[in-house]
Structures are given as C-alpha cells and as structure tokens.
XYZ file of C-alpha atoms in Angstrom:
324
model
C 16.271 -22.658 14.054
C 13.849 -23.455 11.211
C 14.765 -26.299 8.898
C 15.862 -25.196 5.454
C 13.061 -25.413 2.916
C 13.911 -27.684 -0.006
C 10.587 -28.275 -1.767
C 7.651 -25.915 -2.023
C 4.157 -26.273 -3.423
C 1.816 -23.702 -4.892
C -1.971 -23.862 -5.183
C -4.887 -21.605 -6.074
C -8.081 -21.827 -4.070
C -11.578 -20.334 -4.098
C -12.704 -17.993 -6.866
C -10.258 -17.484 -9.722
C -8.808 -14.044 -10.410
C -6.814 -12.573 -13.312
C -3.156 -12.407 -12.294
C -3.095 -15.741 -10.489
C -0.985 -17.173 -13.308
C 1.521 -14.341 -12.900
C 1.796 -15.220 -9.207
C 2.225 -18.935 -9.971
C 4.934 -18.103 -12.509
C 6.779 -15.928 -9.989
C 6.621 -18.601 -7.292
C 7.961 -21.276 -9.649
C 10.754 -19.236 -11.187
C 11.851 -17.592 -7.931
C 11.865 -20.995 -6.232
C 13.982 -22.551 -8.977
C 16.372 -19.564 -8.934
C 16.877 -20.190 -5.210
C 17.606 -23.884 -5.747
C 14.252 -25.233 -4.581
C 12.100 -27.989 -6.007
C 8.651 -26.667 -6.905
C 5.442 -28.666 -7.149
C 2.083 -27.524 -8.459
C -0.983 -28.656 -6.538
C -3.981 -28.934 -8.835
C -7.517 -27.831 -7.898
C -6.710 -26.234 -4.559
C -7.164 -28.090 -1.300
C -9.401 -30.637 -3.034
C -6.510 -31.573 -5.310
C -4.131 -31.712 -2.362
C -6.319 -34.296 -0.643
C -6.432 -36.304 -3.879
C -2.641 -35.986 -4.313
C -2.975 -34.183 -7.640
C 0.593 -32.923 -7.372
C 2.927 -32.293 -10.323
C 6.568 -31.265 -10.638
C 7.084 -27.816 -12.131
C 10.031 -26.176 -13.868
C 10.577 -22.889 -15.672
C 9.005 -24.231 -18.853
C 5.869 -25.221 -16.913
C 5.041 -21.534 -16.538
C 6.091 -20.283 -19.975
C 3.526 -18.171 -21.830
C 1.036 -18.019 -18.953
C 1.520 -14.506 -17.565
C -0.939 -13.057 -20.085
C -3.632 -15.672 -19.453
C -6.621 -15.209 -17.182
C -7.788 -17.855 -14.740
C -5.315 -20.291 -13.208
C -3.356 -23.067 -14.903
C -3.512 -25.011 -11.627
C -7.314 -24.832 -11.645
C -9.268 -24.100 -8.501
C -11.994 -25.640 -6.402
C -13.713 -25.279 -3.072
C -13.282 -28.157 -0.628
C -15.659 -28.808 2.267
C -13.539 -31.757 3.446
C -10.590 -29.473 4.125
C -12.710 -27.510 6.612
C -12.648 -30.572 8.880
C -9.834 -31.484 11.261
C -9.481 -34.857 9.557
C -9.120 -33.234 6.139
C -6.526 -30.776 7.413
C -4.449 -33.528 9.019
C -4.632 -35.572 5.827
C -3.478 -32.527 3.823
C -0.457 -32.053 6.090
C 0.387 -35.767 5.869
C 0.225 -35.650 2.068
C 2.539 -32.629 2.014
C 5.071 -34.528 4.132
C 4.678 -37.645 1.971
C 5.635 -35.610 -1.115
C 8.452 -33.814 0.696
C 6.708 -30.441 0.554
C 8.179 -28.201 3.271
C 6.146 -25.103 2.434
C 3.129 -24.045 0.410
C 2.130 -20.777 -1.242
C -1.673 -20.451 -1.160
C -3.216 -17.952 -3.580
C -6.791 -17.052 -2.691
C -9.042 -15.169 -0.298
C -9.975 -15.298 3.368
C -11.334 -18.860 3.191
C -8.119 -20.042 1.569
C -6.091 -18.310 4.287
C -8.048 -20.151 6.973
C -6.920 -23.402 5.358
C -3.343 -22.132 5.110
C -3.383 -21.315 8.815
C -4.477 -24.879 9.645
C -1.621 -26.331 7.578
C 0.844 -24.018 9.310
C -0.375 -25.255 12.686
C 0.328 -28.806 11.488
C 3.947 -28.077 10.622
C 3.764 -27.029 6.956
C 5.279 -23.595 6.391
C 2.542 -21.672 4.606
C 2.384 -18.241 2.947
C -0.811 -16.686 1.581
C -1.175 -14.370 -1.411
C -4.353 -12.245 -1.658
C -6.073 -13.426 -4.837
C -9.635 -12.137 -5.190
C -11.369 -9.691 -7.502
C -13.440 -8.355 -4.594
C -10.622 -6.275 -2.984
C -12.011 -7.338 0.398
C -8.905 -8.588 2.247
C -8.355 -6.064 5.004
C -4.589 -6.300 5.446
C -3.799 -5.210 1.892
C -4.565 -2.203 -0.305
C -4.468 -4.450 -3.374
C -5.730 -7.927 -4.198
C -4.695 -9.907 -7.260
C -7.358 -9.605 -9.963
C -9.191 -6.499 -8.784
C -7.653 -4.148 -11.351
C -8.499 -6.426 -14.267
C -12.037 -7.030 -12.975
C -12.878 -3.338 -12.659
C -11.471 -2.588 -16.104
C -13.430 -5.474 -17.622
C -16.608 -4.271 -15.913
C -15.974 -0.636 -16.807
C -15.609 -1.419 -20.509
C -18.768 -3.553 -20.495
C -20.740 -0.836 -18.700
C -19.612 1.760 -21.260
C -21.042 -0.432 -24.004
C -24.346 -0.966 -22.219
C -24.570 2.755 -21.575
C -24.196 3.492 -25.288
C -27.272 1.465 -26.172
C -29.136 2.669 -23.075
C -28.608 6.264 -24.178
C -29.753 5.489 -27.722
C -33.029 4.068 -26.409
C -33.395 6.647 -23.606
C -33.584 3.863 -21.046
C -32.788 3.363 -17.416
C -30.141 0.648 -17.015
C -29.342 -1.343 -13.908
C -25.998 -3.094 -14.259
C -25.110 -5.649 -11.602
C -21.449 -6.266 -10.864
C -19.836 -8.852 -8.589
C -19.330 -8.255 -4.887
C -21.466 -10.233 -2.459
C -20.431 -8.524 0.765
C -17.997 -5.919 -0.542
C -18.967 -3.116 -2.903
C -15.538 -2.111 -4.207
C -16.184 -3.142 -7.821
C -19.514 -1.298 -7.795
C -17.960 1.801 -6.206
C -15.014 2.038 -8.574
C -17.092 1.344 -11.687
C -19.897 3.608 -10.522
C -17.497 6.539 -10.264
C -15.503 5.616 -13.390
C -18.624 5.100 -15.528
C -20.426 8.197 -14.268
C -23.405 6.331 -12.816
C -26.373 8.243 -11.439
C -26.700 5.752 -8.567
C -24.321 3.250 -6.949
C -25.881 0.606 -4.708
C -23.415 -0.834 -2.201
C -24.092 -3.623 0.311
C -22.241 -1.539 2.929
C -24.588 1.440 2.587
C -27.760 0.718 0.602
C -30.826 1.295 2.786
C -33.367 -0.348 0.474
C -35.140 2.928 -0.299
C -36.229 2.130 -3.834
C -38.683 5.001 -3.870
C -35.786 7.460 -3.578
C -34.305 5.921 -6.742
C -37.615 6.229 -8.540
C -38.022 9.852 -7.489
C -34.522 10.697 -8.714
C -35.110 9.031 -12.089
C -38.368 10.970 -12.564
C -36.735 14.257 -11.495
C -33.775 13.729 -13.829
C -36.108 13.012 -16.745
C -37.962 16.260 -16.030
C -34.620 18.070 -16.205
C -34.031 16.621 -19.665
C -31.764 13.705 -18.815
C -32.279 11.010 -21.439
C -30.861 7.979 -19.635
C -30.157 6.796 -16.095
C -27.423 4.390 -15.043
C -27.541 2.420 -11.794
C -24.560 0.273 -10.770
C -25.759 -2.431 -8.410
C -23.491 -4.677 -6.333
C -24.242 -8.395 -6.240
C -24.726 -8.130 -2.479
C -27.725 -5.846 -3.054
C -28.901 -7.878 -6.047
C -32.463 -8.374 -7.314
C -31.629 -6.280 -10.383
C -34.228 -7.853 -12.687
C -37.144 -7.387 -10.283
C -35.905 -3.908 -9.409
C -35.941 -2.994 -13.109
C -39.555 -4.134 -13.450
C -40.643 -2.066 -10.459
C -38.811 1.036 -11.660
C -40.338 0.750 -15.143
C -43.823 0.305 -13.674
C -43.392 3.332 -11.403
C -41.741 5.683 -13.896
C -43.044 4.583 -17.290
C -39.423 4.622 -18.467
C -38.096 1.509 -20.194
C -35.715 -0.126 -17.716
C -33.374 -3.024 -18.330
C -31.169 -5.083 -16.015
C -27.808 -6.478 -17.107
C -25.873 -8.878 -14.876
C -22.211 -8.959 -15.879
C -21.500 -12.103 -13.866
C -18.413 -14.248 -14.269
C -17.014 -12.345 -17.237
C -15.460 -10.131 -14.540
C -13.273 -13.041 -13.406
C -11.853 -13.742 -16.859
C -9.695 -12.058 -19.430
C -6.042 -11.162 -19.820
C -4.773 -9.467 -16.644
C -3.766 -5.828 -16.713
C -0.142 -4.742 -16.386
C -0.797 -3.789 -12.752
C -2.173 -7.239 -11.909
C 0.720 -8.965 -13.663
C 3.356 -6.835 -11.941
C 1.955 -6.840 -8.401
C 1.149 -10.564 -8.539
C 4.711 -11.251 -9.689
C 6.204 -9.216 -6.848
C 3.946 -10.929 -4.320
C 4.810 -14.389 -5.635
C 8.526 -13.692 -5.364
C 8.080 -12.292 -1.847
C 6.240 -15.446 -0.772
C 9.203 -17.606 -1.782
C 11.603 -15.256 0.009
C 9.565 -15.656 3.194
C 9.610 -19.453 2.939
C 13.384 -19.397 2.443
C 13.646 -17.239 5.575
C 11.794 -19.924 7.528
C 8.585 -17.898 7.856
C 5.171 -19.509 8.126
C 1.545 -18.519 8.644
C 2.118 -15.206 6.854
C 0.166 -13.370 4.161
C 1.870 -11.058 1.682
C 0.238 -7.639 1.339
C 0.691 -4.348 -0.472
C 0.282 -1.582 2.089
C 1.124 2.124 1.843
C 3.172 1.570 -1.303
C 5.232 -1.341 0.045
C 5.132 -5.138 -0.146
C 4.852 -6.335 3.443
C 3.588 -9.396 5.302
C 1.317 -10.124 8.250
C 0.524 -13.044 10.484
C -2.482 -14.769 8.895
C -4.477 -14.695 12.142
C -3.815 -10.972 12.470
C -4.811 -10.439 8.844
C -8.054 -12.403 9.203
C -8.992 -10.378 12.304
C -8.704 -7.066 10.430
C -11.867 -5.385 9.157
C -12.208 -3.502 5.893
C -15.015 -1.375 4.587
C -15.650 1.424 2.125
C -14.975 4.689 3.905
C -17.797 7.209 4.441
C -15.672 9.736 2.527
C -15.492 7.552 -0.589
C -19.222 6.908 -0.370
C -20.104 10.598 0.033
C -17.844 11.580 -2.881
C -19.470 8.942 -5.096
C -22.892 10.408 -4.282
C -21.722 13.970 -4.988
C -20.309 13.008 -8.360
C -23.530 11.304 -9.426
C -25.752 14.344 -8.989
C-alpha cells in the first residue's frame, strides 16, 4: 500500500509554454483543497539541485492564470542527466519532505521525472510544449496559444507582402515537428508549407510554382517554413535571384512562446494540473497526464516516451490541396 502523500512539489522544465501558469495554479489550489502542503521548485531540475524550493499557498498563484511564461521560471540542466544528479535530486526531495512532484514540460522533462520515480519520488508529468509533439496526447499545453500568436503575426506580414507584391517566407518554431507550420499554413492560406516530416529539399519546385502563379496573376506568395527545415534567409535570396520577385524572410522566433494563453490553454492546463494531484493522492507515480479522444487520461511515462507521433499523410495531402 502506497504511503499517503503529504507534501508535493511542482516545477516547470525545458522550453516555456503559455498555460504553464494555469497548470501551476491548478496543482497548488487542488493540493491545498486536498489538505496537502505544496512547494514550488524554481528553475526546473537545476533549481531542485540548488534547493531553490519555496512554500506555496493559494495567494501564491493569484492573478497568474492570464500570464504567459512560468512564475517558477525554467531552465535546462545537464547535471540532472547524470546518475549522480538524479540521486541528489531525490535526496533533496526527501530532505524537504516532498513525497511527489508534478513536472510540467516535454519529453526531456519526462525522462527526468521517470528517474525520480525510480528513486522513490512519486512523479506525474504534464505535457507542456508549444510543439504538440508528445505522442501520448492530442493536446500539449501552449500549442493553442502559439499557433494563434503565429497566425496573427503571419496575417500582418501577409498584408504588407501583398501591398508590395512580394514573396514571403515566414519561419515558425518546430525543430523536429511541423505542427505549428501545418496549422498556420492551412489557417493563413499559405501557398507552400515546408515541414521537417515531409520536405524533400526541392527548392526548384518552389521556384517553378512561384513563377507559374505570377503568370496566372497572383500578386504575392506565402511560404510557411518550419524551424526544422530552416535556412529561410538564404532561401529567400535564392528565390529572389531565380524569379526576379522581391522575397523576404521573417523569423517569428520566441514570440510564439509568449503572450497571454488562450481560453483553451487555460482550461486544459487547469484540468491537467488537477488530475496530476488526484493521481498523486491515489498513490500513482511515473505517469503522464494526457488528453486523448476527448478525455483526460494518464499513461506510464515509459510507455508514453516509447510512442511515436507524426503528421499524417492525409493532413499533409489536404494542406497541399488547399494551397493550390
């Protein structure tokens, strides 16, 4: 029989994502409602190893649900990838009486959570990443805000691109996953969407399409390029040289991580945070909360990490059809 959890910690790790504060708030307030002590761990696993641990109450999370980023801050920690760092982290948890931790982050953060679980600290993961690339869940905290932020920015760039009759390449985040590029490409009506999962490097095909569209009377051309394809600036120079059409590259960058989270991100993150505390109170460990087929569910972290996720051929083919 699992020992009753009395004190829980919460940390955010890896890249920040809008909605993380909503998840933190839900963890703190659900924990307090269930009679638990709640501690905030600053700056992810790096802060854990430095014992940057603070007591939290309901007032600690007042007026944060609308804020982007994370009030606990975040950092990447190479030391925690080592066995010595993991053992030290578990020892520090025990020193501070922390029976369980909620880890909000991506796959790398879940690897760390799994190590803590193996060392006797009940650990629950929440999928917090704008990239939508965690395979066990249909939704990741921050994705909805990121695509809306990018979509609005792309609309603005398109306005000026149309006025100047330009070709615009707009690079969005997504190093190995093209979900932001796919969703924005469809939503913004792009002529081309370059995804790391599918792009074959055939730049000449892009050039031919731009020339053909100009012959048909099209006054502008919009290319959404995922970070994992990259090289937007040099690509723009080559396209302009080949077509004679003024071509500009815009890299949206880290603005996609910031901003006030959407209602969807606030709501889903809140539900996931509450579910994480429920799982800890049930004695669960080494689990990740997910939203799958319209329900909030949970998976073993090892099982979740072993799952693969990619953009379906159907979604890719539809995106190409719509851009013609």
